[in-house]
Tab-separated table of N, CA and C in Angstrom:
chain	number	residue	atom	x	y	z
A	1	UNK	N	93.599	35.907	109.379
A	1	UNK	CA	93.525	37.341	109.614
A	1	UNK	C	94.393	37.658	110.821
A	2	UNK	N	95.334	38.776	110.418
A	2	UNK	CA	96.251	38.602	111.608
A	2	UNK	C	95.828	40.616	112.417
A	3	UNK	N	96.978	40.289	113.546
A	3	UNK	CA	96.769	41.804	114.122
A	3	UNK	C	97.320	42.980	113.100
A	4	UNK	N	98.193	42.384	112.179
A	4	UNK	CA	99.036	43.841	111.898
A	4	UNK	C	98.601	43.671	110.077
A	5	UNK	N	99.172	41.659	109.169
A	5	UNK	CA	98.553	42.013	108.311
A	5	UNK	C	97.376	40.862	107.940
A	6	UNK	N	97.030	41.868	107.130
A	6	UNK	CA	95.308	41.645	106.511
A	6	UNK	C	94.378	41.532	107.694
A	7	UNK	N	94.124	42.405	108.251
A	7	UNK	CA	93.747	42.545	109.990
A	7	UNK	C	92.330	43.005	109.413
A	8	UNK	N	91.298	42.461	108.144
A	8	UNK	CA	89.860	42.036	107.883
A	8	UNK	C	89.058	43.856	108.042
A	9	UNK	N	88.025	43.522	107.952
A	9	UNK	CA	87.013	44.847	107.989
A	9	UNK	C	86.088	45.209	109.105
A	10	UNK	N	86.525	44.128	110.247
A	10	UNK	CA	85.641	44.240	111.276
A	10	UNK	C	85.559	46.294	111.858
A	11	UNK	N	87.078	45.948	111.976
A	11	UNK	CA	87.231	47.515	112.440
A	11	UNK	C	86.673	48.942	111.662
A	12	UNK	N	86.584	48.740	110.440
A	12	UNK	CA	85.682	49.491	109.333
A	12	UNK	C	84.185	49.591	109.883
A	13	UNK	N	84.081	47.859	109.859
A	13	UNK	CA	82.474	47.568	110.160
A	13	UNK	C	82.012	48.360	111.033
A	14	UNK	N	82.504	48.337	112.492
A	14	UNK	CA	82.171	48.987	113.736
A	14	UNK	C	82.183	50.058	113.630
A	15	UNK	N	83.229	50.918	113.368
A	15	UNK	CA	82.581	52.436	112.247
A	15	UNK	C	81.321	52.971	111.356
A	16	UNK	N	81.107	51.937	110.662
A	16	UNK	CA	80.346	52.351	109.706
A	16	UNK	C	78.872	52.106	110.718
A	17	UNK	N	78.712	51.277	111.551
A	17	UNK	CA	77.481	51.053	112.158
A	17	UNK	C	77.043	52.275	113.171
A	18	UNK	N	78.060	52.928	113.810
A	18	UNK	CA	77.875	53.897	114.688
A	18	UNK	C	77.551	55.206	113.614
A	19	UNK	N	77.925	56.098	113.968
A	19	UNK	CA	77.840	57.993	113.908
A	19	UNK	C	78.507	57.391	112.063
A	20	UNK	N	78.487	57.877	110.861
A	20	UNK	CA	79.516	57.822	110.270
A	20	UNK	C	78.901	58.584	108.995
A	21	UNK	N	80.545	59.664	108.881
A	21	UNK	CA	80.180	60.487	107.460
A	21	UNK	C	80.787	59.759	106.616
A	22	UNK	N	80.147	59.415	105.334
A	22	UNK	CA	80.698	58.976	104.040
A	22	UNK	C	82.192	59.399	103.776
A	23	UNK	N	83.138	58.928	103.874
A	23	UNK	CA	84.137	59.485	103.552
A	23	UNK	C	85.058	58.901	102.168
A	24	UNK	N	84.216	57.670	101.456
A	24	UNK	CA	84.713	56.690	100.476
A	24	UNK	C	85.246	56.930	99.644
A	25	UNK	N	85.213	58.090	99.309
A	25	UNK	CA	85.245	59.004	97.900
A	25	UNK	C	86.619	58.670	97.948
A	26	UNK	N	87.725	58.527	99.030
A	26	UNK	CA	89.103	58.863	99.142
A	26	UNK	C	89.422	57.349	98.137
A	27	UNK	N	88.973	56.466	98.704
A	27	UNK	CA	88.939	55.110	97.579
A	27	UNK	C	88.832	55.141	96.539
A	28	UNK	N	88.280	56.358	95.889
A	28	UNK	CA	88.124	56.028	94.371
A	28	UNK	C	89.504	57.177	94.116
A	29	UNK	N	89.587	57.705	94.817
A	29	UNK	CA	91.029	58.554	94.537
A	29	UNK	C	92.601	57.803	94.369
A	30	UNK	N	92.490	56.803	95.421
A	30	UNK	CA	93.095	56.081	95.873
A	30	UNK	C	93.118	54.987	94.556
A	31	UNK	N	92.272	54.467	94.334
A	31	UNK	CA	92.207	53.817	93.018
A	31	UNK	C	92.682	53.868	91.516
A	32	UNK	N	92.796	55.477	91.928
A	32	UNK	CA	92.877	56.008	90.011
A	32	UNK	C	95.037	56.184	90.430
A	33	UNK	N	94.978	56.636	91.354
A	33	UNK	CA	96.403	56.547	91.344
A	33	UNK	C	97.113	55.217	91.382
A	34	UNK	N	96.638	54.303	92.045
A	34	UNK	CA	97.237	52.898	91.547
A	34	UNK	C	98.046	52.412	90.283
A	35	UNK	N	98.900	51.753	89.748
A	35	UNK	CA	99.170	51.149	88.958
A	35	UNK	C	99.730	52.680	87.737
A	36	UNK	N	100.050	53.819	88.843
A	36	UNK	CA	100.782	54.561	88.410
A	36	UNK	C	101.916	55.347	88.917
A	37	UNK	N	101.953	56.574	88.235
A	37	UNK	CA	103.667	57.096	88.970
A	37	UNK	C	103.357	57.761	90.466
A	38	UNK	N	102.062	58.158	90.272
A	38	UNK	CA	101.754	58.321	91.671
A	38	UNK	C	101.049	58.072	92.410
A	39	UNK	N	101.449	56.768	92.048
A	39	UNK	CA	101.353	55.563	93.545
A	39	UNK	C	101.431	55.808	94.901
A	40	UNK	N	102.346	56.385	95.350
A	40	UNK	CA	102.576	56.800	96.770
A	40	UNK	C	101.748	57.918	97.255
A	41	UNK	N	101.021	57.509	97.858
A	41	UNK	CA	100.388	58.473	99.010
A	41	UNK	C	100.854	58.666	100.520
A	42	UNK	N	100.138	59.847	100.967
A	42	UNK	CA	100.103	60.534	102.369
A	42	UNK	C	98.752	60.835	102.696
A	43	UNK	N	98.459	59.985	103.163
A	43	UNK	CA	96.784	60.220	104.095
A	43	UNK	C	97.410	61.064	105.331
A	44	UNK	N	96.925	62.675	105.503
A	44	UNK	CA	97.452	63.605	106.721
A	44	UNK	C	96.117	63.978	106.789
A	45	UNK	N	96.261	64.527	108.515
A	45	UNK	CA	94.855	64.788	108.793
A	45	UNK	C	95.696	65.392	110.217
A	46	UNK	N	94.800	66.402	110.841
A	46	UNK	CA	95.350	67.482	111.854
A	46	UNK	C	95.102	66.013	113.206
A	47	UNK	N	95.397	66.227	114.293
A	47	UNK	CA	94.864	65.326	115.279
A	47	UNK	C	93.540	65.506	115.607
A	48	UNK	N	93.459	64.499	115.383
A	48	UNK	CA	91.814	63.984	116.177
A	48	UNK	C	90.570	64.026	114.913
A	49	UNK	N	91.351	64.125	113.290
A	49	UNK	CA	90.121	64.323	112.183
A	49	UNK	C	90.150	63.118	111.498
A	50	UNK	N	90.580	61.966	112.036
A	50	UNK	CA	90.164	60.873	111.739
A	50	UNK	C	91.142	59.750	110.515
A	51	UNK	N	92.162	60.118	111.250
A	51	UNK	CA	93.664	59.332	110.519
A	51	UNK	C	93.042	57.572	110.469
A	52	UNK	N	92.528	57.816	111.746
A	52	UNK	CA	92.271	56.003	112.236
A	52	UNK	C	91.623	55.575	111.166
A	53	UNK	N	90.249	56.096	111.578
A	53	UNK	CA	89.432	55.637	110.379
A	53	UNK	C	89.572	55.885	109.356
A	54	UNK	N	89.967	56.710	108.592
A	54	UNK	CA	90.705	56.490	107.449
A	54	UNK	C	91.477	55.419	106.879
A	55	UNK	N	92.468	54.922	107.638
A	55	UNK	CA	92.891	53.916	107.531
A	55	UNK	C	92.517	52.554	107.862
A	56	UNK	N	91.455	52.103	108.741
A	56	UNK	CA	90.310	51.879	108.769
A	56	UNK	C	89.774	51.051	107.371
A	57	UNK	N	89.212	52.199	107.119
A	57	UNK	CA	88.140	52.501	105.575
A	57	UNK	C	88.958	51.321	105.015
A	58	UNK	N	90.754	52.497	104.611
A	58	UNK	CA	90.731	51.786	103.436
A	58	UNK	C	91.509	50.040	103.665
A	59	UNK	N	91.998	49.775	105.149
A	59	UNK	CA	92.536	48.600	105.144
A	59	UNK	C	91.299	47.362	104.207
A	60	UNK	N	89.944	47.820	105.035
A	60	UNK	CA	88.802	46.827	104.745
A	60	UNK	C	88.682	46.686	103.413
A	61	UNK	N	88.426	48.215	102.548
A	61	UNK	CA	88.483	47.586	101.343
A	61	UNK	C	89.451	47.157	100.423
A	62	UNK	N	90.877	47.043	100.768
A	62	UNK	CA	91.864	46.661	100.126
A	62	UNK	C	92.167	45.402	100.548
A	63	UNK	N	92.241	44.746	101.756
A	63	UNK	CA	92.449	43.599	102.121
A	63	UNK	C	91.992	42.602	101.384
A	64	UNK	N	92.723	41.561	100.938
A	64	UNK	CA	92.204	39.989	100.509
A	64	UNK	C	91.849	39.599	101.550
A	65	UNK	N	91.833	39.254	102.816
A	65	UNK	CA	91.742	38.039	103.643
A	65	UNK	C	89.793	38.320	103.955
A	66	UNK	N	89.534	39.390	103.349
A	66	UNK	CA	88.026	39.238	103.746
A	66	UNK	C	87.256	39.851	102.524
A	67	UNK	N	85.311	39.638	102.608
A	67	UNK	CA	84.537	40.193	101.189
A	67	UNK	C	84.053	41.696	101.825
A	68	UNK	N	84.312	42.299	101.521
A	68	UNK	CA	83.876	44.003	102.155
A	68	UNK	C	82.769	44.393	101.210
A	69	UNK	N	82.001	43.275	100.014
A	69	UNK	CA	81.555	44.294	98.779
A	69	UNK	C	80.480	44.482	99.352
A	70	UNK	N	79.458	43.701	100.567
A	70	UNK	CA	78.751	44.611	100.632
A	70	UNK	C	78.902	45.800	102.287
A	71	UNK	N	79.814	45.789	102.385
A	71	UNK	CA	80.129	46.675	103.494
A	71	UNK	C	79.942	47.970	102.663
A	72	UNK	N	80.662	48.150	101.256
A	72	UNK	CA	80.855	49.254	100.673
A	72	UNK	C	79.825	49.281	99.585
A	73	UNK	N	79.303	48.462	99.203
A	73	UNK	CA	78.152	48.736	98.323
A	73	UNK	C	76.878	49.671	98.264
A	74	UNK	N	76.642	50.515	99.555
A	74	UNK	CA	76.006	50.810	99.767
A	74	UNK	C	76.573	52.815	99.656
A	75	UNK	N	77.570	52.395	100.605
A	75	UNK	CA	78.454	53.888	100.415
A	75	UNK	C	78.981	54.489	98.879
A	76	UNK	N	79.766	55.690	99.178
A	76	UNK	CA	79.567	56.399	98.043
A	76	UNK	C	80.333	55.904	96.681
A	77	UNK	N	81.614	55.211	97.170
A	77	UNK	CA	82.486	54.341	96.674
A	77	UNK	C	81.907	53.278	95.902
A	78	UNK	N	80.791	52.815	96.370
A	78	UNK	CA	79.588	51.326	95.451
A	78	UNK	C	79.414	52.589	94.256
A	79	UNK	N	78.942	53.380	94.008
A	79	UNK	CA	78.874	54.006	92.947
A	79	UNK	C	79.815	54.731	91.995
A	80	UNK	N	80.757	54.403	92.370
A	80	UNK	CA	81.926	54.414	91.359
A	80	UNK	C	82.287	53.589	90.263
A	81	UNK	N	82.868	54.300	88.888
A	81	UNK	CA	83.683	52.788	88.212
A	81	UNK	C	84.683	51.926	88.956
A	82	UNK	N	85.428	52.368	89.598
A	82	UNK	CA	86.618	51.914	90.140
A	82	UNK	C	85.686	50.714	91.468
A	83	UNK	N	84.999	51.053	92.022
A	83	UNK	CA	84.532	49.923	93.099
A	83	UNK	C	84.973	48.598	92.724
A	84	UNK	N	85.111	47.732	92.171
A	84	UNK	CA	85.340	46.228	92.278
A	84	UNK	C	86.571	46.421	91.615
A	85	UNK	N	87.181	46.803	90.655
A	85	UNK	CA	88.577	47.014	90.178
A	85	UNK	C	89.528	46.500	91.331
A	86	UNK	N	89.485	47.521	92.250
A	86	UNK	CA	90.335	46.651	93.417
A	86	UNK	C	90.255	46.143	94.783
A	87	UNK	N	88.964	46.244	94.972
A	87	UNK	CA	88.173	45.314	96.308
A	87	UNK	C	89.342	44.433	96.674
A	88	UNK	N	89.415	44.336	97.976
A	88	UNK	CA	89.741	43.165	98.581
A	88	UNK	C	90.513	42.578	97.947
A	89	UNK	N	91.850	43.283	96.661
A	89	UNK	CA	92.642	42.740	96.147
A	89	UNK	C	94.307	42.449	96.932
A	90	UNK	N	94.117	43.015	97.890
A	90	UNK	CA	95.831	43.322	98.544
A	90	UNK	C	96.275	42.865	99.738
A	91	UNK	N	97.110	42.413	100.346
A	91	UNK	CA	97.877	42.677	101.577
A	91	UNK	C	97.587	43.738	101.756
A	92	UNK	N	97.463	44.140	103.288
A	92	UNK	CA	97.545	45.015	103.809
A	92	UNK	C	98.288	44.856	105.244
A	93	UNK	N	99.064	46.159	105.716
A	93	UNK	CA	99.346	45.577	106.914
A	93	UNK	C	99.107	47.039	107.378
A	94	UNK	N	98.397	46.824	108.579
A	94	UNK	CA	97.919	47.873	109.102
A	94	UNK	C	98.653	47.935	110.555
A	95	UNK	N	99.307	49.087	111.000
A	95	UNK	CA	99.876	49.722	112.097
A	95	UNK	C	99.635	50.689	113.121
A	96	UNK	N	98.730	50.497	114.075
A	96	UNK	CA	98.654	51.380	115.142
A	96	UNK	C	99.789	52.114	115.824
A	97	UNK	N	100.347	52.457	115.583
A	97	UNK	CA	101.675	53.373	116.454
A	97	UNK	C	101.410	53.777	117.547
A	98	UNK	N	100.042	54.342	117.937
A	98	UNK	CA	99.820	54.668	119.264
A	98	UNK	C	99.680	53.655	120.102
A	99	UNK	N	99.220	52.566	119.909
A	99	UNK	CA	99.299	51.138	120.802
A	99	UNK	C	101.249	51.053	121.089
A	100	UNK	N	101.900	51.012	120.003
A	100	UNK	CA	103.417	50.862	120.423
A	100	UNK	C	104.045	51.485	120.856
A	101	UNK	N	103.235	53.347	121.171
A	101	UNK	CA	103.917	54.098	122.085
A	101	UNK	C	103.358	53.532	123.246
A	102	UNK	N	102.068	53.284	123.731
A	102	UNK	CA	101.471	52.789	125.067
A	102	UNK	C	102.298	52.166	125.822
A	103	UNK	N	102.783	51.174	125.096
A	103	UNK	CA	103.501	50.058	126.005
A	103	UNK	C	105.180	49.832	126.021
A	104	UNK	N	105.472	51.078	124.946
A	104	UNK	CA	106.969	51.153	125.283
A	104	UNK	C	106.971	51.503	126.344
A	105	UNK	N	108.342	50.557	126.991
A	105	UNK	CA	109.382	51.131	127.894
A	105	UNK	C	110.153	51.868	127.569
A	106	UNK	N	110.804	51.541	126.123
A	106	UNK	CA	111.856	52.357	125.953
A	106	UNK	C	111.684	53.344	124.635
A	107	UNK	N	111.668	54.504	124.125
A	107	UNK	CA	111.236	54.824	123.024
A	107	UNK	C	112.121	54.756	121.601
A	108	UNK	N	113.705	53.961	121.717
A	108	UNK	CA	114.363	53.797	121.327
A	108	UNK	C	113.874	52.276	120.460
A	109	UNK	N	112.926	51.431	121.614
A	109	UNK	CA	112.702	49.640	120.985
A	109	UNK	C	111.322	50.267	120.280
A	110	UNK	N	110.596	51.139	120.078
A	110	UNK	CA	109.414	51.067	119.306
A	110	UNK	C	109.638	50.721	117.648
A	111	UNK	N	110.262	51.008	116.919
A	111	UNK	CA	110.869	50.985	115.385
A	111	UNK	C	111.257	49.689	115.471
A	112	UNK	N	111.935	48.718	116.225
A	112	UNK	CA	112.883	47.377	116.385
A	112	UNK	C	111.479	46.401	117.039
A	113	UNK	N	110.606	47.118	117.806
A	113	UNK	CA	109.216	46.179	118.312
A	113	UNK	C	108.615	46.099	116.941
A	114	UNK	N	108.059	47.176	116.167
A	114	UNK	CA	106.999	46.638	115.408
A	114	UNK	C	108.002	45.896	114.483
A	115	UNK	N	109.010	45.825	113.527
A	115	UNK	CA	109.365	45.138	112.677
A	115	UNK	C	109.227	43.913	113.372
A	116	UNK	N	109.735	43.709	114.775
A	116	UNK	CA	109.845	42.435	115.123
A	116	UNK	C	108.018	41.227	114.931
A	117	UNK	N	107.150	42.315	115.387
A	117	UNK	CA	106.166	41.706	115.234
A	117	UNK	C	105.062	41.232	114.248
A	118	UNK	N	105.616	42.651	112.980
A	118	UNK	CA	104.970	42.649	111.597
A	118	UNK	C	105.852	41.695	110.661
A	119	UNK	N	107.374	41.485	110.870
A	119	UNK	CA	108.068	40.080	110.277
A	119	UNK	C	107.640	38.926	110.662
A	120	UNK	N	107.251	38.811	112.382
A	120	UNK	CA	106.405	37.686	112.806
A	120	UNK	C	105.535	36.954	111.991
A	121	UNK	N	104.666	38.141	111.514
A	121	UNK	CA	103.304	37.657	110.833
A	121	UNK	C	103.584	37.801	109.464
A	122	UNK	N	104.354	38.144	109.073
A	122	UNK	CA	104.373	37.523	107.525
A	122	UNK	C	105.302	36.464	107.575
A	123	UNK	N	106.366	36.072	108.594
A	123	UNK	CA	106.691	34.301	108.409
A	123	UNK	C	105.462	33.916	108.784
A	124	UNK	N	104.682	33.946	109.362
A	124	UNK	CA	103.795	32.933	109.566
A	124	UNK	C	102.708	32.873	108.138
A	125	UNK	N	102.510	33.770	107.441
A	125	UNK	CA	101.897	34.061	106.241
A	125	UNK	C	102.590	33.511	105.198
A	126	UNK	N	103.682	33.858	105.084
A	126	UNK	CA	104.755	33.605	104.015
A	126	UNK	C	105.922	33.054	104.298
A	127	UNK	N	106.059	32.115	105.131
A	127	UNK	CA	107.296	31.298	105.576
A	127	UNK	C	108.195	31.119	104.577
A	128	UNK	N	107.961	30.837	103.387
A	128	UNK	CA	109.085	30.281	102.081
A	128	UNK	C	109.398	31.297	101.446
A	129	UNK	N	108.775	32.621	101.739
A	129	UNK	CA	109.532	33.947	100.952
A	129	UNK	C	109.772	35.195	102.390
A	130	UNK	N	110.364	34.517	103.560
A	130	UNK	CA	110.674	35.384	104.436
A	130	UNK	C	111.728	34.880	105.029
A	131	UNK	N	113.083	35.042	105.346
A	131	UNK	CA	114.241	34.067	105.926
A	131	UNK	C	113.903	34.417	107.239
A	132	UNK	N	114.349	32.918	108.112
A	132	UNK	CA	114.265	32.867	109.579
A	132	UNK	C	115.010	34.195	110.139
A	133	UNK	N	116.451	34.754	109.231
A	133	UNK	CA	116.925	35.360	110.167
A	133	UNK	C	116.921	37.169	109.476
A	134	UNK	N	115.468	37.367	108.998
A	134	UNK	CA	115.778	38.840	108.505
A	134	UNK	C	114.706	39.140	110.053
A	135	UNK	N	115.410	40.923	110.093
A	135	UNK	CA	114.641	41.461	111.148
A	135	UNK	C	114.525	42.879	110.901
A	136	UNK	N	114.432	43.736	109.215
A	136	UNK	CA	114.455	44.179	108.551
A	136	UNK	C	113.102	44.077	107.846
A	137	UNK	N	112.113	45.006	108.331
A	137	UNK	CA	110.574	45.129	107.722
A	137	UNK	C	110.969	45.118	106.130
A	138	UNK	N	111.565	45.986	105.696
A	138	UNK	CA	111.485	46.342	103.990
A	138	UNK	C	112.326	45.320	103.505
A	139	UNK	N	113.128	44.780	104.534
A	139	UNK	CA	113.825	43.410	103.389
A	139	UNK	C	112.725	42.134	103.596
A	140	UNK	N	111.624	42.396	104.538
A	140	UNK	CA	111.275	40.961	104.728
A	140	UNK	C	109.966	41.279	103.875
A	141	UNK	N	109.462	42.757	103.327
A	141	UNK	CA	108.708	42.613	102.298
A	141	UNK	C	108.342	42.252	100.786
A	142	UNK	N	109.889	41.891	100.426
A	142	UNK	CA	110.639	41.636	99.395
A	142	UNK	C	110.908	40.054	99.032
């Protein structure tokens, strides 16, 4: 389980234990568009209505590297058809951006930092389908 991918459900977990409105439903939305033309989503949300956790939510239940079924079994998403369809079927690589504005120096190396660190972790994941010398996120997802 790394920082950026398949970064597990802990962070979900700790959510769901505190204050938390059901918000699962977006998973089964998220689900039915899969394995179609509109595949691509935009999770938007005004500041401060909960982008994080959102993303959050859905890293935990999409991730392979961990079992989330009963994290979500209970929420609104366990009562769906779609619930186990794609549990914990995917890579995920999850990206804080506000951590990589924190600690830029320069706001020019933020775009050239994270590739550098999210290629990191998939050579270390995928060494035999990542070349030593790509430094190119979308070529090293390929």
């Amino acid at each position: 389980m790394g920082m950026y991918l398949n970064p597990g459900n802990m962070g979900f977990r700790q959510i769901v234990n505190g204050a938390y409105v059901d918000k699962t439903g977006m998973i089964d939305f998220v689900n039915s568009s899969l394995d179609t033309m509109d595949r691509l989503l935009c999770v938007s949300r005004p500041r401060r209505f909960g982008k994080s956790f959102a993303a959050r939510m859905l890293c935990a239940y999409y991730d392979r590297s961990c079992d989330s079924r009963e994290l979500f079994a209970g929420l609104n998403i366990g009562k769906t058809a779609s619930f186990g369809k794609f549990l914990n079927q995917f890579d995920v690589i999850y990206l804080d951006i506000t951590r990589f504005l924190s600690i830029a120096t320069d706001a020019r190396r933020i775009v050239p930092d994270i590739q550098t660190e999210v290629i990191q972790e998939l050579r270390e994941a995928y060494s035999e389908n990542v070349r030593a010398d790509e430094s190119i996120l979308a070529n090293a997802m390929f």
